[in-house]
PDB file of C-alpha atoms in Angstrom:
ATOM      1  CA  THR B   1     -38.571  11.476  69.398  1.00 35.00           C
ATOM      2  CA  MET B   2     -41.971  12.693  68.296  1.00 35.00           C
ATOM      3  CA  THR B   3     -43.403  11.072  65.211  1.00 36.00           C
ATOM      4  CA  ALA B   4     -46.228  12.314  63.066  1.00 34.00           C
ATOM      5  CA  ASP B   5     -48.311   9.314  64.177  1.00 34.00           C
ATOM      6  CA  LYS B   6     -47.815  10.010  67.871  1.00 37.00           C
ATOM      7  CA  ALA B   7     -47.613  13.779  67.856  1.00 37.00           C
ATOM      8  CA  VAL B   8     -48.941  15.460  70.956  1.00 41.00           C
ATOM      9  CA  SER B   9     -50.932  18.647  70.698  1.00 46.00           C
ATOM     10  CA  PHE B  10     -48.677  21.654  71.169  1.00 45.00           C
ATOM     11  CA  GLU B  11     -51.470  23.501  72.929  1.00 51.00           C
ATOM     12  CA  ASP B  12     -51.478  20.796  75.622  1.00 55.00           C
ATOM     13  CA  SER B  13     -47.936  21.561  76.719  1.00 60.00           C
ATOM     14  CA  VAL B  14     -47.496  25.308  76.145  1.00 62.00           C
ATOM     15  CA  ASP B  15     -49.651  28.054  77.594  1.00 65.00           C
ATOM     16  CA  THR B  16     -51.265  30.152  74.868  1.00 60.00           C
ATOM     17  CA  PRO B  17     -50.797  33.852  75.669  1.00 58.00           C
ATOM     18  CA  ASP B  18     -53.651  36.323  75.461  1.00 55.00           C
ATOM     19  CA  ASP B  19     -53.465  39.417  73.271  1.00 52.00           C
ATOM     20  CA  SER B  20     -52.241  41.615  76.103  1.00 46.00           C
ATOM     21  CA  SER B  21     -49.263  39.375  76.870  1.00 45.00           C
ATOM     22  CA  SER B  22     -48.396  39.076  73.187  1.00 48.00           C
ATOM     23  CA  SER B  23     -48.024  42.838  73.002  1.00 54.00           C
ATOM     24  CA  LEU B  24     -45.297  42.635  75.659  1.00 68.00           C
ATOM     25  CA  PHE B  25     -43.099  40.404  73.538  1.00 77.00           C
ATOM     26  CA  ASP B  26     -40.350  41.994  71.446  1.00 86.00           C
ATOM     27  CA  PRO B  27     -38.995  39.641  68.721  1.00 87.00           C
ATOM     28  CA  ALA B  28     -35.664  41.504  68.849  1.00 86.00           C
ATOM     29  CA  SER B  29     -35.161  40.069  72.340  1.00 89.00           C
ATOM     30  CA  LEU B  30     -34.557  36.644  70.781  1.00 91.00           C
ATOM     31  CA  LEU B  31     -31.297  37.743  69.166  1.00 88.00           C
ATOM     32  CA  PRO B  32     -28.201  39.259  70.790  1.00 84.00           C
ATOM     33  CA  SER B  33     -28.154  43.039  71.045  1.00 81.00           C
ATOM     34  CA  PRO B  34     -26.240  44.525  68.086  1.00 78.00           C
ATOM     35  CA  THR B  35     -24.555  46.992  70.462  1.00 77.00           C
ATOM     36  CA  THR B  36     -23.754  44.884  73.547  1.00 80.00           C
ATOM     37  CA  GLY B  37     -23.871  41.366  72.106  1.00 80.00           C
ATOM     38  CA  LYS B  38     -25.879  40.304  75.165  1.00 84.00           C
ATOM     39  CA  SER B  39     -29.261  38.577  75.289  1.00 87.00           C
ATOM     40  CA  THR B  40     -32.271  40.260  76.838  1.00 91.00           C
ATOM     41  CA  PRO B  41     -34.406  38.403  79.400  1.00 95.00           C
ATOM     42  CA  GLN B  42     -38.161  38.721  79.019  1.00 95.00           C
ATOM     43  CA  PRO B  43     -39.624  41.343  81.391  1.00 94.00           C
ATOM     44  CA  ASN B  44     -42.216  39.054  82.998  1.00 94.00           C
ATOM     45  CA  ARG B  45     -43.733  35.586  82.744  1.00 94.00           C
ATOM     46  CA  SER B  46     -46.520  36.701  80.386  1.00 93.00           C
ATOM     47  CA  ALA B  47     -43.937  37.977  77.903  1.00 94.00           C
ATOM     48  CA  THR B  48     -41.960  34.748  78.356  1.00 95.00           C
ATOM     49  CA  LYS B  49     -45.010  32.683  77.406  1.00 94.00           C
ATOM     50  CA  ALA B  50     -45.717  34.949  74.425  1.00 94.00           C
ATOM     51  CA  ALA B  51     -42.147  34.573  73.179  1.00 94.00           C
ATOM     52  CA  LEU B  52     -42.272  30.808  73.665  1.00 95.00           C
ATOM     53  CA  HIS B  53     -45.532  30.624  71.742  1.00 94.00           C
ATOM     54  CA  ALA B  54     -44.032  32.614  68.872  1.00 93.00           C
ATOM     55  CA  LEU B  55     -41.013  30.306  68.674  1.00 94.00           C
ATOM     56  CA  LEU B  56     -42.833  27.009  69.051  1.00 95.00           C
ATOM     57  CA  SER B  57     -46.275  27.572  67.552  1.00 92.00           C
ATOM     58  CA  ASP B  58     -45.474  30.107  64.844  1.00 89.00           C
ATOM     59  CA  THR B  59     -41.906  28.747  64.411  1.00 88.00           C
ATOM     60  CA  LEU B  60     -40.705  32.348  64.397  1.00 88.00           C
ATOM     61  CA  ARG B  61     -37.215  32.819  62.967  1.00 86.00           C
ATOM     62  CA  PRO B  62     -36.179  36.447  63.557  1.00 81.00           C
ATOM     63  CA  SER B  63     -34.210  37.973  60.690  1.00 80.00           C
ATOM     64  CA  PRO B  64     -31.412  37.393  59.802  1.00 77.00           C
ATOM     65  CA  CYS B  65     -30.922  34.097  61.695  1.00 77.00           C
ATOM     66  CA  ASN B  66     -32.318  32.040  58.815  1.00 72.00           C
ATOM     67  CA  VAL B  67     -29.425  33.061  56.569  1.00 77.00           C
ATOM     68  CA  PHE B  68     -26.732  34.460  58.871  1.00 78.00           C
ATOM     69  CA  GLY B  69     -25.618  34.396  62.468  1.00 78.00           C
ATOM     70  CA  SER B  70     -26.960  32.452  65.419  1.00 85.00           C
ATOM     71  CA  GLY B  71     -30.523  31.286  65.871  1.00 89.00           C
ATOM     72  CA  PRO B  72     -33.095  32.354  68.463  1.00 94.00           C
ATOM     73  CA  LEU B  73     -32.194  32.430  72.156  1.00 95.00           C
ATOM     74  CA  LEU B  74     -35.115  32.828  74.544  1.00 96.00           C
ATOM     75  CA  VAL B  75     -34.170  33.907  78.065  1.00 97.00           C
ATOM     76  CA  SER B  76     -37.165  33.735  80.380  1.00 97.00           C
ATOM     77  CA  ASP B  77     -37.948  36.423  82.903  1.00 97.00           C
ATOM     78  CA  ILE B  78     -35.626  36.088  85.905  1.00 97.00           C
ATOM     79  CA  PRO B  79     -37.319  34.693  89.036  1.00 96.00           C
ATOM     80  CA  GLN B  80     -37.035  37.044  91.981  1.00 94.00           C
ATOM     81  CA  SER B  81     -35.758  34.183  94.135  1.00 94.00           C
ATOM     82  CA  ALA B  82     -32.879  33.615  91.683  1.00 95.00           C
ATOM     83  CA  ARG B  83     -31.602  37.187  91.654  1.00 91.00           C
ATOM     84  CA  SER B  84     -28.363  38.055  93.429  1.00 83.00           C
ATOM     85  CA  ASP B  85     -29.828  40.855  95.528  1.00 68.00           C
ATOM     86  CA  GLY B  86     -30.219  39.621  99.073  1.00 44.00           C
ATOM     87  CA  ILE B  87     -33.571  37.823  99.172  1.00 45.00           C
ATOM     88  CA  ILE B  88     -34.997  36.061 102.192  1.00 42.00           C
ATOM     89  CA  ASP B  89     -33.842  32.469 102.627  1.00 45.00           C
ATOM     90  CA  THR B  90     -37.186  30.786 103.322  1.00 42.00           C
ATOM     91  CA  LYS B  91     -35.624  27.692 104.922  1.00 46.00           C
ATOM     92  CA  ASN B  92     -33.327  29.538 107.310  1.00 45.00           C
ATOM     93  CA  ASP B  93     -35.388  32.755 107.615  1.00 43.00           C
ATOM     94  CA  THR B  94     -32.356  34.955 106.975  1.00 40.00           C
ATOM     95  CA  SER B  95     -31.410  37.580 104.421  1.00 38.00           C
ATOM     96  CA  SER B  96     -28.318  36.619 102.462  1.00 42.00           C
ATOM     97  CA  THR B  97     -26.514  37.319  99.244  1.00 45.00           C
ATOM     98  CA  SER B  98     -24.479  34.100  99.509  1.00 52.00           C
ATOM     99  CA  GLY B  99     -25.001  31.076  97.341  1.00 82.00           C
ATOM    100  CA  GLY B 100     -26.487  30.847  93.902  1.00 95.00           C
ATOM    101  CA  VAL B 101     -28.815  28.844  91.724  1.00 97.00           C
ATOM    102  CA  ILE B 102     -28.440  25.280  90.571  1.00 97.00           C
ATOM    103  CA  MET B 103     -28.654  25.027  86.800  1.00 98.00           C
ATOM    104  CA  GLY B 104     -28.980  22.199  84.268  1.00 98.00           C
ATOM    105  CA  ILE B 105     -28.281  22.035  80.526  1.00 98.00           C
ATOM    106  CA  ASP B 106     -29.348  19.417  77.983  1.00 97.00           C
ATOM    107  CA  GLU B 107     -30.132  19.085  74.273  1.00 96.00           C
ATOM    108  CA  ALA B 108     -32.643  17.384  71.986  1.00 96.00           C
ATOM    109  CA  GLY B 109     -32.575  16.528  68.288  1.00 95.00           C
ATOM    110  CA  ARG B 110     -28.894  15.852  67.703  1.00 94.00           C
ATOM    111  CA  GLY B 111     -29.365  12.973  65.252  1.00 93.00           C
ATOM    112  CA  PRO B 112     -32.322  13.793  62.948  1.00 95.00           C
ATOM    113  CA  ALA B 113     -31.842  14.882  59.348  1.00 94.00           C
ATOM    114  CA  LEU B 114     -34.888  17.149  59.681  1.00 95.00           C
ATOM    115  CA  GLY B 115     -35.621  20.113  61.887  1.00 94.00           C
ATOM    116  CA  PRO B 116     -33.675  21.926  64.598  1.00 96.00           C
ATOM    117  CA  MET B 117     -31.521  20.848  67.472  1.00 97.00           C
ATOM    118  CA  THR B 118     -32.661  22.535  70.661  1.00 97.00           C
ATOM    119  CA  TYR B 119     -30.723  23.347  73.811  1.00 97.00           C
ATOM    120  CA  GLY B 120     -32.510  23.907  77.095  1.00 98.00           C
ATOM    121  CA  ALA B 121     -31.402  25.235  80.461  1.00 98.00           C
ATOM    122  CA  ALA B 122     -33.374  25.401  83.695  1.00 98.00           C
ATOM    123  CA  TYR B 123     -32.403  26.811  87.072  1.00 98.00           C
ATOM    124  CA  TRP B 124     -33.695  27.702  90.508  1.00 97.00           C
ATOM    125  CA  HIS B 125     -32.339  28.589  93.925  1.00 96.00           C
ATOM    126  CA  PRO B 126     -32.163  25.528  96.201  1.00 94.00           C
ATOM    127  CA  THR B 127     -33.257  27.355  99.374  1.00 92.00           C
ATOM    128  CA  LYS B 128     -34.924  30.614  98.331  1.00 91.00           C
ATOM    129  CA  SER B 129     -37.708  29.166  96.176  1.00 87.00           C
ATOM    130  CA  GLN B 130     -41.138  30.154  97.437  1.00 87.00           C
ATOM    131  CA  GLN B 131     -42.906  27.219  95.734  1.00 89.00           C
ATOM    132  CA  PRO B 132     -41.924  23.536  95.866  1.00 91.00           C
ATOM    133  CA  ILE B 133     -39.950  22.370  92.833  1.00 92.00           C
ATOM    134  CA  PRO B 134     -41.728  19.464  91.056  1.00 89.00           C
ATOM    135  CA  PRO B 135     -40.212  16.267  92.503  1.00 86.00           C
ATOM    136  CA  ASP B 136     -40.628  14.015  89.475  1.00 83.00           C
ATOM    137  CA  PHE B 137     -38.191  15.412  86.923  1.00 84.00           C
ATOM    138  CA  ASN B 138     -36.477  12.630  85.020  1.00 71.00           C
ATOM    139  CA  ASP B 139     -34.694  12.168  81.709  1.00 69.00           C
ATOM    140  CA  SER B 140     -37.316  13.438  79.233  1.00 67.00           C
ATOM    141  CA  LYS B 141     -36.661  10.462  76.949  1.00 70.00           C
ATOM    142  CA  GLN B 142     -37.879   8.150  79.744  1.00 79.00           C
ATOM    143  CA  LEU B 143     -41.020  10.168  80.496  1.00 84.00           C
ATOM    144  CA  SER B 144     -44.330   9.621  78.778  1.00 88.00           C
ATOM    145  CA  ALA B 145     -45.404  12.378  76.380  1.00 88.00           C
ATOM    146  CA  GLU B 146     -48.249  13.269  78.732  1.00 92.00           C
ATOM    147  CA  LYS B 147     -45.962  13.561  81.762  1.00 92.00           C
ATOM    148  CA  ARG B 148     -43.485  15.664  79.818  1.00 93.00           C
ATOM    149  CA  GLN B 149     -46.298  18.027  78.839  1.00 93.00           C
ATOM    150  CA  VAL B 150     -47.334  18.440  82.464  1.00 94.00           C
ATOM    151  CA  LEU B 151     -43.779  19.190  83.561  1.00 95.00           C
ATOM    152  CA  PHE B 152     -43.237  21.680  80.741  1.00 96.00           C
ATOM    153  CA  ARG B 153     -46.382  23.536  81.787  1.00 96.00           C
ATOM    154  CA  GLN B 154     -45.186  23.522  85.397  1.00 96.00           C
ATOM    155  CA  ILE B 155     -41.830  24.981  84.362  1.00 97.00           C
ATOM    156  CA  GLN B 156     -43.581  27.750  82.420  1.00 97.00           C
ATOM    157  CA  SER B 157     -45.894  28.691  85.275  1.00 95.00           C
ATOM    158  CA  HIS B 158     -43.500  28.250  88.207  1.00 96.00           C
ATOM    159  CA  ASP B 159     -42.485  31.580  89.755  1.00 95.00           C
ATOM    160  CA  ASP B 160     -39.123  30.238  90.935  1.00 97.00           C
ATOM    161  CA  ILE B 161     -37.924  28.368  87.830  1.00 97.00           C
ATOM    162  CA  GLY B 162     -36.067  30.263  85.129  1.00 98.00           C
ATOM    163  CA  PHE B 163     -35.216  28.721  81.790  1.00 98.00           C
ATOM    164  CA  VAL B 164     -33.375  29.361  78.540  1.00 98.00           C
ATOM    165  CA  LEU B 165     -34.079  27.928  75.095  1.00 98.00           C
ATOM    166  CA  ARG B 166     -31.604  28.019  72.206  1.00 97.00           C
ATOM    167  CA  VAL B 167     -32.904  26.872  68.815  1.00 96.00           C
ATOM    168  CA  ILE B 168     -30.278  25.732  66.300  1.00 95.00           C
ATOM    169  CA  HIS B 169     -32.272  25.501  63.091  1.00 95.00           C
ATOM    170  CA  ALA B 170     -31.321  23.109  60.298  1.00 94.00           C
ATOM    171  CA  SER B 171     -30.211  26.084  58.193  1.00 92.00           C
ATOM    172  CA  GLU B 172     -27.725  27.145  60.901  1.00 94.00           C
ATOM    173  CA  ILE B 173     -26.418  23.587  61.300  1.00 94.00           C
ATOM    174  CA  SER B 174     -26.024  23.247  57.518  1.00 92.00           C
ATOM    175  CA  ARG B 175     -24.115  26.461  56.892  1.00 92.00           C
ATOM    176  CA  ASN B 176     -21.863  25.875  59.911  1.00 93.00           C
ATOM    177  CA  MET B 177     -20.922  22.338  58.945  1.00 93.00           C
ATOM    178  CA  MET B 178     -20.497  23.153  55.251  1.00 91.00           C
ATOM    179  CA  ARG B 179     -17.996  25.972  55.757  1.00 89.00           C
ATOM    180  CA  LYS B 180     -14.583  25.669  54.160  1.00 90.00           C
ATOM    181  CA  THR B 181     -13.378  24.925  57.687  1.00 92.00           C
ATOM    182  CA  PRO B 182     -16.330  23.005  59.198  1.00 91.00           C
ATOM    183  CA  TYR B 183     -17.826  24.142  62.471  1.00 93.00           C
ATOM    184  CA  ASN B 184     -18.963  20.772  63.784  1.00 94.00           C
ATOM    185  CA  LEU B 185     -21.951  19.841  65.885  1.00 94.00           C
ATOM    186  CA  ASN B 186     -19.947  19.221  69.068  1.00 95.00           C
ATOM    187  CA  ALA B 187     -18.421  22.697  68.859  1.00 95.00           C
ATOM    188  CA  MET B 188     -21.872  24.195  68.234  1.00 95.00           C
ATOM    189  CA  SER B 189     -23.219  22.296  71.249  1.00 96.00           C
ATOM    190  CA  HIS B 190     -20.469  23.567  73.548  1.00 97.00           C
ATOM    191  CA  ASP B 191     -20.915  27.126  72.318  1.00 96.00           C
ATOM    192  CA  CYS B 192     -24.688  27.006  72.811  1.00 96.00           C
ATOM    193  CA  ALA B 193     -24.284  25.773  76.377  1.00 97.00           C
ATOM    194  CA  MET B 194     -21.834  28.587  77.116  1.00 97.00           C
ATOM    195  CA  GLU B 195     -24.128  31.098  75.415  1.00 96.00           C
ATOM    196  CA  MET B 196     -26.949  30.123  77.788  1.00 97.00           C
ATOM    197  CA  ILE B 197     -24.703  30.300  80.856  1.00 97.00           C
ATOM    198  CA  TRP B 198     -23.523  33.786  79.844  1.00 96.00           C
ATOM    199  CA  ALA B 199     -27.142  34.873  79.300  1.00 96.00           C
ATOM    200  CA  VAL B 200     -28.068  33.881  82.859  1.00 97.00           C
ATOM    201  CA  LEU B 201     -24.946  35.455  84.376  1.00 96.00           C
ATOM    202  CA  HIS B 202     -25.479  38.716  82.446  1.00 95.00           C
ATOM    203  CA  ALA B 203     -29.052  38.802  83.784  1.00 95.00           C
ATOM    204  CA  GLY B 204     -27.687  39.151  87.320  1.00 95.00           C
ATOM    205  CA  VAL B 205     -27.972  35.545  88.460  1.00 97.00           C
ATOM    206  CA  THR B 206     -25.216  33.854  90.467  1.00 97.00           C
ATOM    207  CA  ILE B 207     -24.716  30.205  89.497  1.00 97.00           C
ATOM    208  CA  ASP B 208     -23.500  27.910  92.238  1.00 97.00           C
ATOM    209  CA  THR B 209     -23.564  24.563  90.387  1.00 98.00           C
ATOM    210  CA  CYS B 210     -24.195  23.808  86.716  1.00 98.00           C
ATOM    211  CA  TYR B 211     -25.043  20.241  85.674  1.00 98.00           C
ATOM    212  CA  VAL B 212     -24.343  19.484  82.015  1.00 98.00           C
ATOM    213  CA  ASP B 213     -25.207  16.377  80.034  1.00 96.00           C
ATOM    214  CA  THR B 214     -21.903  15.852  78.294  1.00 96.00           C
ATOM    215  CA  VAL B 215     -21.098  16.209  74.619  1.00 95.00           C
ATOM    216  CA  GLY B 216     -17.778  14.469  74.036  1.00 93.00           C
ATOM    217  CA  MET B 217     -15.386  13.569  76.853  1.00 96.00           C
ATOM    218  CA  PRO B 218     -16.800  14.764  80.211  1.00 97.00           C
ATOM    219  CA  ASP B 219     -13.496  15.797  81.810  1.00 98.00           C
ATOM    220  CA  ALA B 220     -12.304  17.754  78.780  1.00 97.00           C
ATOM    221  CA  TYR B 221     -15.676  19.519  78.503  1.00 97.00           C
ATOM    222  CA  ARG B 222     -15.693  20.360  82.229  1.00 98.00           C
ATOM    223  CA  GLN B 223     -12.171  21.797  82.032  1.00 98.00           C
ATOM    224  CA  LYS B 224     -13.191  23.895  79.024  1.00 98.00           C
ATOM    225  CA  LEU B 225     -16.142  25.344  80.941  1.00 98.00           C
ATOM    226  CA  GLU B 226     -13.963  26.047  83.973  1.00 98.00           C
ATOM    227  CA  ARG B 227     -11.475  27.953  81.779  1.00 98.00           C
ATOM    228  CA  VAL B 228     -14.152  30.030  80.072  1.00 98.00           C
ATOM    229  CA  PHE B 229     -15.953  30.913  83.314  1.00 98.00           C
ATOM    230  CA  GLU B 230     -12.876  31.312  85.504  1.00 97.00           C
ATOM    231  CA  GLY B 231     -13.588  33.760  88.318  1.00 96.00           C
ATOM    232  CA  TYR B 232     -17.322  33.043  88.523  1.00 96.00           C
ATOM    233  CA  ASN B 233     -16.852  30.213  91.052  1.00 96.00           C
ATOM    234  CA  ILE B 234     -19.223  27.876  89.261  1.00 97.00           C
ATOM    235  CA  ASN B 235     -19.030  24.211  90.184  1.00 98.00           C
ATOM    236  CA  PHE B 236     -19.438  22.353  86.877  1.00 98.00           C
ATOM    237  CA  VAL B 237     -20.690  18.774  86.955  1.00 98.00           C
ATOM    238  CA  VAL B 238     -20.371  17.302  83.453  1.00 98.00           C
ATOM    239  CA  GLU B 239     -21.460  13.688  83.109  1.00 97.00           C
ATOM    240  CA  LYS B 240     -23.036  11.191  80.761  1.00 96.00           C
ATOM    241  CA  LYS B 241     -26.766  10.794  81.424  1.00 93.00           C
ATOM    242  CA  ALA B 242     -26.740  13.819  83.729  1.00 95.00           C
ATOM    243  CA  ASP B 243     -30.339  14.412  82.684  1.00 92.00           C
ATOM    244  CA  ALA B 244     -31.307  11.205  84.513  1.00 91.00           C
ATOM    245  CA  LYS B 245     -29.355  12.092  87.678  1.00 93.00           C
ATOM    246  CA  TYR B 246     -29.875  15.784  88.472  1.00 95.00           C
ATOM    247  CA  ALA B 247     -33.218  17.574  88.667  1.00 95.00           C
ATOM    248  CA  PRO B 248     -32.135  20.855  86.962  1.00 96.00           C
ATOM    249  CA  CYS B 249     -30.633  18.893  84.078  1.00 96.00           C
ATOM    250  CA  SER B 250     -33.815  16.822  83.834  1.00 95.00           C
ATOM    251  CA  ALA B 251     -35.882  20.013  83.716  1.00 96.00           C
ATOM    252  CA  ALA B 252     -33.607  21.340  80.956  1.00 97.00           C
ATOM    253  CA  SER B 253     -34.154  18.090  79.080  1.00 95.00           C
ATOM    254  CA  VAL B 254     -37.921  18.639  79.245  1.00 95.00           C
ATOM    255  CA  VAL B 255     -37.539  22.200  77.906  1.00 97.00           C
ATOM    256  CA  ALA B 256     -35.344  21.034  75.014  1.00 97.00           C
ATOM    257  CA  LYS B 257     -37.400  17.959  74.082  1.00 95.00           C
ATOM    258  CA  GLU B 258     -40.834  19.571  74.282  1.00 96.00           C
ATOM    259  CA  SER B 259     -39.639  22.626  72.373  1.00 97.00           C
ATOM    260  CA  ARG B 260     -38.145  20.634  69.512  1.00 96.00           C
ATOM    261  CA  ASP B 261     -41.238  18.449  69.229  1.00 95.00           C
ATOM    262  CA  ALA B 262     -43.492  21.512  69.100  1.00 96.00           C
ATOM    263  CA  ILE B 263     -41.368  23.259  66.451  1.00 96.00           C
ATOM    264  CA  VAL B 264     -41.341  20.141  64.270  1.00 94.00           C
ATOM    265  CA  GLN B 265     -45.062  19.586  64.703  1.00 93.00           C
ATOM    266  CA  ASN B 266     -45.916  23.201  63.861  1.00 94.00           C
ATOM    267  CA  TRP B 267     -43.242  23.864  61.246  1.00 93.00           C
ATOM    268  CA  LYS B 268     -44.066  26.737  58.869  1.00 92.00           C
ATOM    269  CA  TRP B 269     -42.347  26.422  55.486  1.00 89.00           C
ATOM    270  CA  SER B 270     -40.364  29.588  54.760  1.00 87.00           C
ATOM    271  CA  GLU B 271     -40.348  28.700  51.036  1.00 84.00           C
ATOM    272  CA  MET B 272     -44.138  28.950  50.642  1.00 82.00           C
ATOM    273  CA  PRO B 273     -46.111  29.804  48.564  1.00 81.00           C
ATOM    274  CA  ASN B 274     -43.640  28.667  45.883  1.00 78.00           C
ATOM    275  CA  PHE B 275     -42.965  25.395  47.667  1.00 79.00           C
ATOM    276  CA  ILE B 276     -45.559  22.951  48.973  1.00 84.00           C
ATOM    277  CA  PRO B 277     -43.970  19.791  50.415  1.00 87.00           C
ATOM    278  CA  GLN B 278     -45.067  16.405  49.184  1.00 88.00           C
ATOM    279  CA  SER B 279     -46.800  14.520  52.043  1.00 89.00           C
ATOM    280  CA  GLY B 280     -46.804  17.628  54.252  1.00 88.00           C
ATOM    281  CA  HIS B 281     -45.576  16.835  57.753  1.00 91.00           C
ATOM    282  CA  GLU B 282     -45.660  13.067  57.271  1.00 93.00           C
ATOM    283  CA  PHE B 283     -41.923  12.604  57.783  1.00 93.00           C
ATOM    284  CA  GLY B 284     -41.989  10.257  60.767  1.00 92.00           C
ATOM    285  CA  SER B 285     -39.323  10.753  63.413  1.00 90.00           C
ATOM    286  CA  GLY B 286     -37.015  12.794  61.173  1.00 92.00           C
ATOM    287  CA  TYR B 287     -34.173  10.319  61.691  1.00 92.00           C
ATOM    288  CA  PRO B 288     -32.447   9.045  58.530  1.00 90.00           C
ATOM    289  CA  SER B 289     -32.929   5.459  59.772  1.00 91.00           C
ATOM    290  CA  ASP B 290     -36.722   5.928  59.647  1.00 93.00           C
ATOM    291  CA  PRO B 291     -38.169   4.651  56.312  1.00 94.00           C
ATOM    292  CA  LYS B 292     -40.922   7.255  56.527  1.00 94.00           C
ATOM    293  CA  CYS B 293     -38.324  10.040  56.814  1.00 94.00           C
ATOM    294  CA  VAL B 294     -36.305   8.618  53.910  1.00 92.00           C
ATOM    295  CA  GLN B 295     -39.407   8.432  51.705  1.00 93.00           C
ATOM    296  CA  TRP B 296     -40.360  12.022  52.566  1.00 93.00           C
ATOM    297  CA  MET B 297     -36.872  13.244  51.699  1.00 91.00           C
ATOM    298  CA  LYS B 298     -36.899  11.376  48.386  1.00 91.00           C
ATOM    299  CA  SER B 299     -40.326  12.825  47.530  1.00 90.00           C
ATOM    300  CA  ASN B 300     -39.174  16.368  48.302  1.00 87.00           C
ATOM    301  CA  CYS B 301     -35.710  16.284  46.751  1.00 85.00           C
ATOM    302  CA  ASN B 302     -35.484  18.975  44.049  1.00 77.00           C
ATOM    303  CA  VAL B 303     -39.125  20.007  44.463  1.00 71.00           C
ATOM    304  CA  ASP B 304     -37.784  23.423  45.474  1.00 62.00           C
ATOM    305  CA  ARG B 305     -35.392  23.865  42.546  1.00 68.00           C
ATOM    306  CA  PRO B 306     -32.559  24.837  42.486  1.00 68.00           C
ATOM    307  CA  PHE B 307     -32.109  24.448  46.234  1.00 68.00           C
ATOM    308  CA  GLY B 308     -32.701  20.708  46.502  1.00 79.00           C
ATOM    309  CA  PHE B 309     -34.536  20.723  49.828  1.00 86.00           C
ATOM    310  CA  PRO B 310     -36.444  23.189  52.016  1.00 87.00           C
ATOM    311  CA  ASP B 311     -34.476  24.697  54.908  1.00 90.00           C
ATOM    312  CA  PHE B 312     -36.161  22.229  57.258  1.00 92.00           C
ATOM    313  CA  VAL B 313     -33.580  19.689  56.047  1.00 93.00           C
ATOM    314  CA  ARG B 314     -29.990  19.500  57.293  1.00 93.00           C
ATOM    315  CA  PHE B 315     -28.038  19.776  54.037  1.00 89.00           C
ATOM    316  CA  SER B 316     -24.836  18.756  55.815  1.00 90.00           C
ATOM    317  CA  TRP B 317     -26.105  15.303  56.835  1.00 86.00           C
ATOM    318  CA  GLY B 318     -24.614  12.338  54.976  1.00 83.00           C
ATOM    319  CA  PRO B 319     -27.969  10.776  54.002  1.00 79.00           C
ATOM    320  CA  THR B 320     -29.117  14.157  52.639  1.00 82.00           C
ATOM    321  CA  LYS B 321     -26.044  14.472  50.416  1.00 80.00           C
ATOM    322  CA  LYS B 322     -26.597  10.972  49.013  1.00 77.00           C
ATOM    323  CA  LEU B 323     -30.086  11.876  47.831  1.00 71.00           C
TER     324      LEU B 323
END
């Protein structure tokens, strides 16, 4: 997990869009359509990069997700090689509509008391890709920060890799878990994974195999996914440490980890100008076992009266309640 002492420059891992690409990005595309309930893919890779920059650099939180409903969901532009419309199979030199993409799903930031949890998905077609897929994907937690940056840039610029990013901000986690009937983190995780799968399917992509790093019991989770997506003929592989075994899941891990680290590093306080945090961003790893995090939380408890903490903090976490 990124710490303030070892933070890596966001600009090193995410392409900064120019003004023309920024104009192509519609913030409304980060929330489900109020009429169809579906998510909208970005129209091209420039718009994808602009949307990613807004989420990670500006920590954009489209209204009303900070106080109601689900958080941002970024669906990249859909690679031509991933579309279900009869593209040339470059390895067999044939035109075919058979088969589908391989997809991976993983999360980052489950345990911290500060900041969002992020869910990432990455996918590509195993035979129709025009460019080689980077061979060195691995569990993002085992990669160096520099290597993770390189891979995240490659994912963003690769014409044949599509990705999805779901940001579950601390405010969403807090209000879900503090309901009269709690909506727990495992249920949120399952729903976010399914939300990303639906987004890719609704964009016209056929999924052949989906690798998921499990949350809870693998068999029960796999059976749940098979029930929800019955009729789509998706082969679900749900395992512990799937991010260290399967390249699409490893790529998803990179998307999730790099995105969370960037959001935390660049966090913009929604409570300003009435709230200025003590010690700024010097909160260490954000885990409640980190003395630096604990000291930051103690210093900022009740600074923003009467709310107790800024919305960067997970109010539902046990250590938060004790303070």
